[in-house]
Amino acid sequence: MHYEIVIVGGGAGGLELASRLGRAFGRRIGPERVLLVDRSHFHIWKPTLHEVAAGTLNPQQEGLSYSILSRNNHFSFMLGELVAFDPEGKKLTLAALKDEHGEEIIPERTISFGNCVLAMGSGSNFFGTPGAAEHAFVLENARDAQHFQQRLLALFAKAAYSQGKQLDVVIVGAGATGVELSAELMEAYHEIQGATGSKQHFHMHITLVEGAPRVLAGLPEKVSLQAMYALRAKHVTVLTDTKVQAIHANRVETSRGDLPADVIVWAAGIKAAERNQRFGLPVNRLNQFEVNDRLQTAAEGVYAMGDCSACPWHDGKFVPARAQAAHQQARYLARRFMALYAGKPFDESYEYRDSGSLVSLGDNQGVGNLMGSLAGKNFFIEGLIAKYMYMSLHLMHHKVILGWRKTALLALARIFQTRVSGRLKLH
Ligand SMILES: Cc1cc2nc3c(=O)[nH]c(=O)nc-3n(C[C@H](O)[C@H](O)[C@H](O)COP(=O)(O)OP(=O)(O)OC[C@H]3O[C@@H](n4cnc5c(N)ncnc54)[C@H](O)[C@@H]3O)c2cc1C
């Protein structure tokens, strides 16, 4: 099997790239030329995983089928997990697909390519913390988030009928994921309290633990401060300058003592898959593929983008692992491939433009900074405007893969569904 362009990973970056290319090449050529591979049947925009985890976003409604997207955007889709890569031979291997009983449905497949873009994202970095992998939940994909949500519902019920009526949640890492998850879990807690009789009311206590001196350490201080006030107002306990030393089944050992925990979420850093080391391409200590400012790896015709790549930025820094970067890189590579296949010269390099960062703090609240061309200068926003701007990022992603009309319909459908079924998914 051969495709001119194979994109592995249909996430924030890979799916946008496949959609842009498929539409540019058109109905006849697109599916012949462009293949998207993903190990999942459906796509969820990763920055919404904290909402899936809290139950405020339903993945069955929000998930978009890759098969339908490929038909509408004129690219081919293949379900499978990349397990071997031969950059010299320009070949890759997808593992055999098995059903839940272990019976093989599709055998192992080998695909040859002209150009390949690796866009497999990243997972969690436990920094060698004992017990973290065994006892903490992570939010790496929709399955993890749903798994956590099921556990949360069970714990809500347990707390409601327990003697102490107390539920302790510990979240490790106060970057965007940890802060957003804390705020969203508080929303879920208030929804569930509102939906049950007062006899079932219980107290949920969230502790957010951070090793750095402030939350959202990568963002401007004013944004951190505002997020901190908002979390305090929601009764989230924030422990900064606190190192997590070990995770146990029901407690978190920290440099300030033990924290009791009915459930623990690890949201403290990213790392790409270990198997990236075996793909014959140079990787850094986070297993990210090293690329140049054209997103090329050391192998001819092999590119990497998004969280699984380490792309130089400025002053020895690398482009941050953000949906914003993946979105820009998809746009850049689409232009590059379109020029290549049109036989036109293309000598531009990729330059990351930081438009700022927005963090959701639950219902109708957000905080962030806007930078560069979007705002003219760096400035701070908060409240409802920040929340709406945050939501518009998700809409922009949907616009690339669905077009304006379907994006607007989807947004309306979500509003109506929430009116009918409530905000929290309880089943
Ligand atoms: C809870 C949360 C909140 C976030 N909030 C923000 C935010 O507000 N703003 C922001 O800019 N960023 C945010 N991020 C980070 C952002 O989600 C990532 O930077 C972005 O999704 C990276 O895009 P990507 O295309 O590189 O990878 P992903 O979007 O992770 O996609 C990777 C894809 O590759 C597939 N895949 C992986 N391995 C294989 C394999 N071996 N074979 C086949 N397919 C494979 C996966 O199924 C997935 O579809 C957040 C992340 C999380 C978890």
Tab-separated table of C-alpha atoms and ligand atoms in Angstrom:
chain	number	residue	atom	x	y	z
A	1	MET	CA	0.000	0.000	0.000
A	2	HIS	CA	1.444	3.384	-0.944
A	3	TYR	CA	0.347	6.977	-0.259
A	4	GLU	CA	2.135	10.162	-1.243
A	5	ILE	CA	1.456	11.836	2.130
A	6	VAL	CA	0.869	9.824	5.288
A	7	ILE	CA	-0.040	11.685	8.495
A	8	VAL	CA	0.181	9.646	11.697
A	9	GLY	CA	-2.012	11.039	14.482
A	10	GLY	CA	-5.321	12.822	13.911
A	11	GLY	CA	-5.185	15.245	16.846
A	12	ALA	CA	-5.151	19.033	17.074
A	13	GLY	CA	-2.423	19.232	14.388
A	14	GLY	CA	-2.641	16.068	12.259
A	15	LEU	CA	-6.384	16.225	11.624
A	16	GLU	CA	-6.225	19.883	10.613
A	17	LEU	CA	-3.372	19.095	8.206
A	18	ALA	CA	-5.213	16.143	6.609
A	19	SER	CA	-8.394	18.244	6.245
A	20	ARG	CA	-6.602	21.208	4.692
A	21	LEU	CA	-4.696	18.989	2.241
A	22	GLY	CA	-7.683	16.817	1.339
A	23	ARG	CA	-9.826	19.838	0.565
A	24	ALA	CA	-7.018	21.513	-1.406
A	25	PHE	CA	-6.380	18.407	-3.546
A	26	GLY	CA	-10.112	17.779	-3.972
A	27	ARG	CA	-12.494	14.841	-4.151
A	28	ARG	CA	-10.631	12.982	-6.919
A	29	ILE	CA	-6.973	13.354	-5.916
A	30	GLY	CA	-7.219	13.937	-2.135
A	31	PRO	CA	-8.175	10.399	-1.002
A	32	GLU	CA	-5.596	8.868	-3.386
A	33	ARG	CA	-2.795	11.072	-2.155
A	34	VAL	CA	-3.407	11.740	1.566
A	35	LEU	CA	-3.779	9.101	4.277
A	36	LEU	CA	-4.497	9.872	7.943
A	37	VAL	CA	-3.759	7.136	10.490
A	38	ASP	CA	-5.045	7.190	14.068
A	39	ARG	CA	-5.402	4.536	16.741
A	40	SER	CA	-8.822	5.850	17.712
A	41	HIS	CA	-12.094	5.763	15.721
A	42	PHE	CA	-13.048	9.267	16.690
A	43	HIS	CA	-11.540	12.671	17.342
A	44	ILE	CA	-11.892	14.836	20.440
A	45	TRP	CA	-9.973	18.112	20.674
A	46	LYS	CA	-7.518	17.399	23.485
A	47	PRO	CA	-7.861	20.742	25.335
A	48	THR	CA	-11.458	19.733	26.195
A	49	LEU	CA	-10.425	16.536	28.011
A	50	HIS	CA	-10.765	18.164	31.449
A	51	GLU	CA	-14.440	18.787	30.576
A	52	VAL	CA	-14.880	15.131	29.554
A	53	ALA	CA	-13.219	14.130	32.843
A	54	ALA	CA	-15.564	16.319	34.886
A	55	GLY	CA	-18.588	15.111	32.907
A	56	THR	CA	-19.479	18.566	31.598
A	57	LEU	CA	-18.756	17.509	28.006
A	58	ASN	CA	-20.172	14.329	26.520
A	59	PRO	CA	-17.634	12.563	24.242
A	60	GLN	CA	-20.437	10.598	22.533
A	61	GLN	CA	-21.881	13.899	21.297
A	62	GLU	CA	-18.664	15.808	20.873
A	63	GLY	CA	-16.561	13.038	19.276
A	64	LEU	CA	-16.218	13.256	15.497
A	65	SER	CA	-15.794	10.074	13.459
A	66	TYR	CA	-12.572	10.038	11.411
A	67	SER	CA	-14.325	8.064	8.658
A	68	ILE	CA	-16.986	10.750	8.223
A	69	LEU	CA	-14.395	13.546	8.434
A	70	SER	CA	-12.244	11.811	5.798
A	71	ARG	CA	-15.212	11.489	3.443
A	72	ASN	CA	-16.194	15.152	3.872
A	73	ASN	CA	-12.643	16.479	3.604
A	74	HIS	CA	-11.414	14.151	0.827
A	75	PHE	CA	-8.627	12.235	2.517
A	76	SER	CA	-8.294	8.531	3.340
A	77	PHE	CA	-8.411	7.256	6.891
A	78	MET	CA	-6.949	4.086	8.364
A	79	LEU	CA	-7.485	2.876	11.910
A	80	GLY	CA	-4.257	1.591	13.436
A	81	GLU	CA	-1.397	2.190	15.826
A	82	LEU	CA	2.063	3.018	14.521
A	83	VAL	CA	4.481	0.492	15.999
A	84	ALA	CA	7.477	0.452	13.629
A	85	PHE	CA	9.054	3.012	11.365
A	86	ASP	CA	11.734	2.725	8.680
A	87	PRO	CA	12.802	6.249	7.658
A	88	GLU	CA	15.338	5.062	5.058
A	89	GLY	CA	12.976	2.583	3.405
A	90	LYS	CA	10.096	5.118	3.755
A	91	LYS	CA	7.824	2.506	5.290
A	92	LEU	CA	5.775	2.287	8.447
A	93	THR	CA	3.977	-0.529	10.204
A	94	LEU	CA	0.611	-0.476	11.942
A	95	ALA	CA	-0.103	-3.099	14.601
A	96	ALA	CA	-2.738	-5.768	13.990
A	97	LEU	CA	-6.167	-4.736	15.268
A	98	LYS	CA	-7.805	-7.028	17.795
A	99	ASP	CA	-11.295	-7.026	19.317
A	100	GLU	CA	-11.997	-7.024	23.064
A	101	HIS	CA	-11.604	-10.851	23.153
A	102	GLY	CA	-8.140	-10.672	21.589
A	103	GLU	CA	-9.334	-11.971	18.212
A	104	GLU	CA	-7.526	-10.412	15.262
A	105	ILE	CA	-9.788	-8.245	13.074
A	106	ILE	CA	-7.206	-6.668	10.755
A	107	PRO	CA	-3.645	-8.036	10.373
A	108	GLU	CA	-0.493	-5.936	10.743
A	109	ARG	CA	-0.109	-3.563	7.788
A	110	THR	CA	2.895	-1.963	6.114
A	111	ILE	CA	2.455	1.323	4.258
A	112	SER	CA	5.057	2.990	2.077
A	113	PHE	CA	5.063	6.764	1.696
A	114	GLY	CA	6.540	9.639	-0.283
A	115	ASN	CA	6.282	12.050	2.674
A	116	CYS	CA	5.269	11.299	6.227
A	117	VAL	CA	4.197	13.634	9.036
A	118	LEU	CA	4.440	12.299	12.583
A	119	ALA	CA	1.797	13.985	14.755
A	120	MET	CA	1.247	11.505	17.566
A	121	GLY	CA	1.075	13.995	20.440
A	122	SER	CA	2.354	13.271	23.933
A	123	GLY	CA	1.500	11.518	27.177
A	124	SER	CA	2.288	12.138	30.833
A	125	ASN	CA	5.664	12.756	32.413
A	126	PHE	CA	5.793	11.242	35.903
A	127	PHE	CA	9.387	12.438	36.483
A	128	GLY	CA	10.134	9.061	38.082
A	129	THR	CA	7.715	9.728	40.987
A	130	PRO	CA	7.110	6.429	42.795
A	131	GLY	CA	3.513	5.191	42.549
A	132	ALA	CA	2.355	7.864	40.074
A	133	ALA	CA	1.818	5.497	37.138
A	134	GLU	CA	0.036	2.950	39.357
A	135	HIS	CA	-2.253	5.165	41.441
A	136	ALA	CA	-2.915	8.427	39.583
A	137	PHE	CA	-5.363	9.087	36.770
A	138	VAL	CA	-4.042	10.901	33.693
A	139	LEU	CA	-5.790	12.813	30.905
A	140	GLU	CA	-3.931	11.651	27.810
A	141	ASN	CA	-6.934	10.774	25.651
A	142	ALA	CA	-10.722	10.503	25.673
A	143	ARG	CA	-10.599	6.975	27.138
A	144	ASP	CA	-8.568	8.175	30.154
A	145	ALA	CA	-10.931	11.093	30.674
A	146	GLN	CA	-14.019	8.838	30.502
A	147	HIS	CA	-12.379	6.337	32.837
A	148	PHE	CA	-11.801	9.140	35.370
A	149	GLN	CA	-15.368	10.402	34.977
A	150	GLN	CA	-16.775	6.939	35.763
A	151	ARG	CA	-14.643	6.786	38.907
A	152	LEU	CA	-15.716	10.305	39.889
A	153	LEU	CA	-19.415	9.421	39.599
A	154	ALA	CA	-18.838	6.352	41.778
A	155	LEU	CA	-16.986	8.488	44.339
A	156	PHE	CA	-19.742	11.127	44.321
A	157	ALA	CA	-22.255	8.376	45.143
A	158	LYS	CA	-19.981	6.850	47.789
A	159	ALA	CA	-19.427	10.214	49.492
A	160	ALA	CA	-23.150	11.013	49.402
A	161	TYR	CA	-24.003	7.854	51.360
A	162	SER	CA	-20.928	7.745	53.622
A	163	GLN	CA	-20.762	8.723	57.299
A	164	GLY	CA	-18.162	11.484	56.866
A	165	LYS	CA	-19.697	12.811	53.613
A	166	GLN	CA	-16.289	13.917	52.453
A	167	LEU	CA	-14.476	13.438	49.119
A	168	ASP	CA	-10.793	14.369	48.797
A	169	VAL	CA	-9.396	15.038	45.328
A	170	VAL	CA	-5.692	15.775	44.788
A	171	ILE	CA	-4.513	17.188	41.459
A	172	VAL	CA	-0.756	17.230	40.868
A	173	GLY	CA	0.459	20.044	38.612
A	174	ALA	CA	-0.984	23.570	38.380
A	175	GLY	CA	-0.362	24.187	34.707
A	176	ALA	CA	-3.342	24.858	32.413
A	177	THR	CA	-4.607	21.247	32.690
A	178	GLY	CA	-4.519	21.144	36.504
A	179	VAL	CA	-6.054	24.604	36.935
A	180	GLU	CA	-8.805	23.994	34.363
A	181	LEU	CA	-9.596	20.567	35.798
A	182	SER	CA	-9.874	21.948	39.355
A	183	ALA	CA	-12.321	24.635	38.221
A	184	GLU	CA	-14.347	22.212	36.087
A	185	LEU	CA	-14.579	19.611	38.879
A	186	MET	CA	-15.968	22.284	41.181
A	187	GLU	CA	-18.624	23.035	38.538
A	188	ALA	CA	-19.496	19.331	38.360
A	189	TYR	CA	-19.677	19.128	42.165
A	190	HIS	CA	-22.093	22.084	42.377
A	191	GLU	CA	-24.233	20.596	39.589
A	192	ILE	CA	-24.516	17.274	41.396
A	193	GLN	CA	-25.285	18.943	44.720
A	194	GLY	CA	-28.034	20.874	42.981
A	195	ALA	CA	-29.450	17.681	41.482
A	196	THR	CA	-29.784	15.681	44.718
A	197	GLY	CA	-31.685	16.106	47.956
A	198	SER	CA	-29.904	17.811	50.854
A	199	LYS	CA	-29.560	14.475	52.715
A	200	GLN	CA	-27.147	13.319	50.010
A	201	HIS	CA	-25.060	16.493	50.117
A	202	PHE	CA	-21.363	15.934	50.750
A	203	HIS	CA	-18.234	18.033	50.860
A	204	MET	CA	-15.684	17.802	48.053
A	205	HIS	CA	-12.253	19.156	48.803
A	206	ILE	CA	-9.762	19.708	45.970
A	207	THR	CA	-6.061	20.239	46.647
A	208	LEU	CA	-3.964	21.453	43.730
A	209	VAL	CA	-0.258	20.750	44.282
A	210	GLU	CA	2.466	22.619	42.396
A	211	GLY	CA	6.271	22.445	42.701
A	212	ALA	CA	6.796	25.952	41.262
A	213	PRO	CA	6.229	29.127	43.339
A	214	ARG	CA	3.005	29.973	41.461
A	215	VAL	CA	0.200	28.364	39.453
A	216	LEU	CA	0.402	28.652	35.627
A	217	ALA	CA	4.146	29.249	36.031
A	218	GLY	CA	4.661	29.484	32.251
A	219	LEU	CA	2.222	32.430	31.912
A	220	PRO	CA	2.575	36.079	33.009
A	221	GLU	CA	2.344	36.718	36.753
A	222	LYS	CA	-0.901	38.669	36.494
A	223	VAL	CA	-2.613	35.670	34.861
A	224	SER	CA	-1.309	33.384	37.647
A	225	LEU	CA	-2.519	35.745	40.329
A	226	GLN	CA	-6.001	36.052	38.848
A	227	ALA	CA	-6.286	32.278	38.408
A	228	MET	CA	-5.192	31.865	42.026
A	229	TYR	CA	-7.917	34.258	43.276
A	230	ALA	CA	-10.533	32.440	41.188
A	231	LEU	CA	-9.470	29.036	42.529
A	232	ARG	CA	-9.538	30.321	46.115
A	233	ALA	CA	-13.019	31.738	45.530
A	234	LYS	CA	-14.058	28.251	44.427
A	235	HIS	CA	-12.570	26.816	47.665
A	236	VAL	CA	-9.763	24.932	45.921
A	237	THR	CA	-6.707	24.618	48.203
A	238	VAL	CA	-3.597	25.552	46.237
A	239	LEU	CA	-0.208	24.396	47.539
A	240	THR	CA	2.673	25.979	45.634
A	241	ASP	CA	6.404	25.314	46.265
A	242	THR	CA	5.350	21.788	47.177
A	243	LYS	CA	7.170	18.759	45.781
A	244	VAL	CA	5.298	15.495	45.360
A	245	GLN	CA	7.558	12.694	46.608
A	246	ALA	CA	5.377	9.616	46.149
A	247	ILE	CA	1.839	8.629	45.287
A	248	HIS	CA	0.003	5.917	47.233
A	249	ALA	CA	-3.468	4.435	46.753
A	250	ASN	CA	-5.126	6.841	49.231
A	251	ARG	CA	-2.585	9.558	49.924
A	252	VAL	CA	-0.039	11.826	48.301
A	253	GLU	CA	3.323	12.217	50.004
A	254	THR	CA	4.634	15.773	49.618
A	255	SER	CA	7.464	17.941	50.945
A	256	ARG	CA	4.840	19.525	53.268
A	257	GLY	CA	3.443	16.245	54.568
A	258	ASP	CA	0.803	13.746	53.482
A	259	LEU	CA	-2.469	14.645	51.773
A	260	PRO	CA	-5.432	12.251	52.036
A	261	ALA	CA	-6.845	11.394	48.595
A	262	ASP	CA	-9.845	9.408	47.405
A	263	VAL	CA	-8.752	10.129	43.858
A	264	ILE	CA	-5.530	11.543	42.384
A	265	VAL	CA	-4.950	13.123	38.970
A	266	TRP	CA	-1.472	13.589	37.520
A	267	ALA	CA	-1.293	16.715	35.353
A	268	ALA	CA	2.347	17.673	35.835
A	269	GLY	CA	4.127	17.662	32.534
A	270	ILE	CA	4.275	15.889	29.208
A	271	LYS	CA	6.485	13.308	27.549
A	272	ALA	CA	6.135	11.654	24.145
A	273	ALA	CA	5.951	7.847	23.739
A	274	GLU	CA	9.029	5.748	24.669
A	275	ARG	CA	8.721	3.849	21.398
A	276	ASN	CA	9.601	7.028	19.466
A	277	GLN	CA	13.216	6.181	20.414
A	278	ARG	CA	13.039	3.076	18.211
A	279	PHE	CA	11.938	4.826	15.001
A	280	GLY	CA	15.469	5.556	13.712
A	281	LEU	CA	15.061	9.338	14.150
A	282	PRO	CA	16.861	11.623	16.643
A	283	VAL	CA	14.727	12.359	19.729
A	284	ASN	CA	15.300	14.557	22.800
A	285	ARG	CA	14.967	13.491	26.466
A	286	LEU	CA	11.174	13.890	26.230
A	287	ASN	CA	11.135	11.445	23.273
A	288	GLN	CA	10.133	14.279	20.931
A	289	PHE	CA	11.450	14.062	17.358
A	290	GLU	CA	14.053	16.732	16.710
A	291	VAL	CA	13.064	18.887	13.729
A	292	ASN	CA	14.490	21.979	12.047
A	293	ASP	CA	12.618	25.225	11.404
A	294	ARG	CA	10.944	23.536	8.414
A	295	LEU	CA	9.594	20.774	10.675
A	296	GLN	CA	11.868	18.252	8.933
A	297	THR	CA	13.440	15.423	10.895
A	298	ALA	CA	16.902	14.079	10.017
A	299	ALA	CA	15.313	11.759	7.390
A	300	GLU	CA	14.357	13.066	3.970
A	301	GLY	CA	10.585	13.360	3.511
A	302	VAL	CA	9.846	12.756	7.219
A	303	TYR	CA	8.339	15.634	9.224
A	304	ALA	CA	7.118	15.914	12.807
A	305	MET	CA	4.693	18.423	14.318
A	306	GLY	CA	2.809	19.236	17.520
A	307	ASP	CA	3.590	17.780	20.944
A	308	CYS	CA	5.708	14.900	19.573
A	309	SER	CA	8.204	17.308	17.968
A	310	ALA	CA	10.960	19.546	19.339
A	311	CYS	CA	11.099	22.564	17.037
A	312	PRO	CA	13.565	25.413	17.725
A	313	TRP	CA	11.977	28.758	18.616
A	314	HIS	CA	14.221	31.529	20.025
A	315	ASP	CA	17.031	31.979	22.598
A	316	GLY	CA	17.577	28.220	22.767
A	317	LYS	CA	13.899	27.649	23.579
A	318	PHE	CA	11.589	25.240	21.767
A	319	VAL	CA	8.082	25.790	20.458
A	320	PRO	CA	5.753	24.999	23.405
A	321	ALA	CA	3.520	21.919	23.354
A	322	ARG	CA	0.227	23.697	22.738
A	323	ALA	CA	-2.784	23.297	20.482
A	324	GLN	CA	-1.974	26.768	19.187
A	325	ALA	CA	1.420	25.559	17.909
A	326	ALA	CA	-0.053	22.378	16.388
A	327	HIS	CA	-2.660	24.520	14.579
A	328	GLN	CA	-0.002	26.860	13.138
A	329	GLN	CA	2.247	23.974	12.109
A	330	ALA	CA	-0.636	22.262	10.298
A	331	ARG	CA	-1.248	25.451	8.328
A	332	TYR	CA	2.466	25.762	7.506
A	333	LEU	CA	2.859	22.143	6.358
A	334	ALA	CA	-0.328	22.311	4.284
A	335	ARG	CA	1.093	25.292	2.393
A	336	ARG	CA	4.430	23.542	2.015
A	337	PHE	CA	2.921	20.326	0.567
A	338	MET	CA	0.536	22.221	-1.694
A	339	ALA	CA	3.466	24.151	-3.167
A	340	LEU	CA	5.498	20.945	-3.495
A	341	TYR	CA	2.770	19.105	-5.417
A	342	ALA	CA	2.032	22.147	-7.565
A	343	GLY	CA	5.745	22.228	-8.509
A	344	LYS	CA	6.138	25.725	-6.998
A	345	PRO	CA	9.160	26.859	-4.952
A	346	PHE	CA	8.574	27.175	-1.187
A	347	ASP	CA	11.441	28.407	0.907
A	348	GLU	CA	9.634	29.713	3.999
A	349	SER	CA	10.580	28.441	7.400
A	350	TYR	CA	8.086	27.912	10.213
A	351	GLU	CA	7.981	30.586	12.875
A	352	TYR	CA	5.879	30.131	15.997
A	353	ARG	CA	3.749	33.172	16.793
A	354	ASP	CA	2.609	33.249	20.392
A	355	SER	CA	-0.892	34.736	20.419
A	356	GLY	CA	-1.067	34.416	24.203
A	357	SER	CA	-2.770	31.863	26.408
A	358	LEU	CA	-6.265	31.486	27.706
A	359	VAL	CA	-7.293	29.347	30.632
A	360	SER	CA	-10.852	28.322	31.416
A	361	LEU	CA	-11.923	28.715	35.036
A	362	GLY	CA	-15.304	27.018	34.779
A	363	ASP	CA	-18.682	28.444	33.841
A	364	ASN	CA	-18.477	31.959	32.367
A	365	GLN	CA	-14.991	32.582	33.711
A	366	GLY	CA	-11.599	32.606	32.096
A	367	VAL	CA	-8.299	34.375	32.300
A	368	GLY	CA	-5.388	34.931	29.956
A	369	ASN	CA	-3.165	37.206	27.970
A	370	LEU	CA	-3.337	38.075	24.297
A	371	MET	CA	-0.197	38.898	22.393
A	372	GLY	CA	1.237	39.923	19.061
A	373	SER	CA	-0.775	40.513	15.929
A	374	LEU	CA	-4.037	39.427	17.581
A	375	ALA	CA	-3.928	42.220	20.152
A	376	GLY	CA	-1.294	44.664	18.952
A	377	LYS	CA	0.518	44.208	22.284
A	378	ASN	CA	0.495	41.890	25.261
A	379	PHE	CA	-2.620	42.505	27.307
A	380	PHE	CA	-4.560	40.816	30.024
A	381	ILE	CA	-8.166	39.640	29.779
A	382	GLU	CA	-10.469	37.939	32.239
A	383	GLY	CA	-14.059	36.999	33.007
A	384	LEU	CA	-16.677	36.311	30.378
A	385	ILE	CA	-14.646	37.788	27.495
A	386	ALA	CA	-11.723	35.490	28.281
A	387	LYS	CA	-14.102	32.530	28.515
A	388	TYR	CA	-15.685	33.346	25.135
A	389	MET	CA	-12.273	33.787	23.531
A	390	TYR	CA	-11.223	30.448	25.016
A	391	MET	CA	-14.307	28.796	23.512
A	392	SER	CA	-13.590	30.434	20.164
A	393	LEU	CA	-10.288	28.478	19.952
A	394	HIS	CA	-12.267	25.237	19.960
A	395	LEU	CA	-14.601	26.658	17.324
A	396	MET	CA	-11.596	27.644	15.176
A	397	HIS	CA	-10.376	24.046	15.267
A	398	HIS	CA	-13.826	22.807	14.289
A	399	LYS	CA	-13.988	25.393	11.532
A	400	VAL	CA	-10.858	23.909	9.925
A	401	ILE	CA	-12.165	20.346	10.025
A	402	LEU	CA	-15.919	20.923	9.563
A	403	GLY	CA	-16.343	24.316	7.915
A	404	TRP	CA	-18.286	27.285	9.348
A	405	ARG	CA	-21.821	25.991	8.758
A	406	LYS	CA	-21.385	22.649	10.522
A	407	THR	CA	-19.391	24.297	13.331
A	408	ALA	CA	-22.241	26.721	13.996
A	409	LEU	CA	-24.789	23.862	13.922
A	410	LEU	CA	-22.691	21.824	16.337
A	411	ALA	CA	-22.359	24.765	18.745
A	412	LEU	CA	-26.129	25.309	18.653
A	413	ALA	CA	-26.804	21.599	19.132
A	414	ARG	CA	-24.588	21.633	22.206
A	415	ILE	CA	-26.472	24.575	23.689
A	416	PHE	CA	-29.855	22.891	23.098
A	417	GLN	CA	-28.646	19.529	24.401
A	418	THR	CA	-27.423	21.195	27.615
A	419	ARG	CA	-30.817	22.878	28.037
A	420	VAL	CA	-32.603	19.529	27.696
A	421	SER	CA	-30.248	17.108	29.498
A	422	GLY	CA	-28.439	19.406	31.944
A	423	ARG	CA	-24.793	20.348	31.947
A	424	LEU	CA	-23.438	17.282	33.700
A	425	LYS	CA	-23.257	13.830	32.106
A	426	LEU	CA	-24.464	11.468	34.835
A	427	HIS	CA	-24.632	8.207	32.857
B	1	LIG	C1	-6.742	18.836	29.648
B	1	LIG	C2	-5.871	19.571	28.648
B	1	LIG	C3	-6.085	20.920	28.429
B	1	LIG	C4	-5.297	21.604	27.484
B	1	LIG	N1	-5.568	22.933	27.265
B	1	LIG	C5	-4.875	23.583	26.308
B	1	LIG	C6	-5.185	24.938	25.999
B	1	LIG	O1	-6.047	25.548	26.637
B	1	LIG	N2	-4.482	25.558	25.010
B	1	LIG	C7	-3.511	24.911	24.292
B	1	LIG	O2	-2.910	25.525	23.380
B	1	LIG	N3	-3.198	23.620	24.554
B	1	LIG	C8	-3.849	22.933	25.533
B	1	LIG	N4	-3.536	21.623	25.803
B	1	LIG	C9	-2.435	20.978	25.038
B	1	LIG	C10	-2.949	20.538	23.668
B	1	LIG	O3	-4.053	19.686	23.832
B	1	LIG	C11	-1.845	19.830	22.899
B	1	LIG	O4	-0.708	20.658	22.833
B	1	LIG	C12	-2.307	19.486	21.483
B	1	LIG	O5	-3.446	18.644	21.504
B	1	LIG	C13	-1.182	18.804	20.706
B	1	LIG	O6	-1.654	18.458	19.440
B	1	LIG	P1	-1.032	17.237	18.649
B	1	LIG	O7	-1.693	17.207	17.305
B	1	LIG	O8	0.451	17.294	18.689
B	1	LIG	O9	-1.422	15.927	19.483
B	1	LIG	P2	-2.837	15.404	19.988
B	1	LIG	O10	-3.884	16.417	19.863
B	1	LIG	O11	-2.578	14.801	21.320
B	1	LIG	O12	-3.156	14.228	18.949
B	1	LIG	C14	-2.370	13.075	18.843
B	1	LIG	C15	-3.150	12.030	18.058
B	1	LIG	O13	-2.268	10.952	17.738
B	1	LIG	C16	-2.910	9.705	17.941
B	1	LIG	N5	-1.841	8.730	18.213
B	1	LIG	C17	-0.965	8.749	19.232
B	1	LIG	N6	-0.079	7.750	19.107
B	1	LIG	C18	-0.409	7.080	17.983
B	1	LIG	C19	0.133	5.938	17.318
B	1	LIG	N7	1.206	5.292	17.792
B	1	LIG	N8	-0.445	5.517	16.172
B	1	LIG	C20	-1.544	6.167	15.684
B	1	LIG	N9	-2.094	7.245	16.263
B	1	LIG	C21	-1.536	7.706	17.397
B	1	LIG	C22	-3.856	9.964	19.105
B	1	LIG	O14	-4.933	9.047	19.102
B	1	LIG	C23	-4.304	11.417	18.835
B	1	LIG	O15	-5.471	11.454	18.049
B	1	LIG	C24	-4.282	20.918	26.752
B	1	LIG	C25	-4.072	19.548	26.991
B	1	LIG	C26	-4.840	18.878	27.932
B	1	LIG	C27	-4.601	17.395	28.164
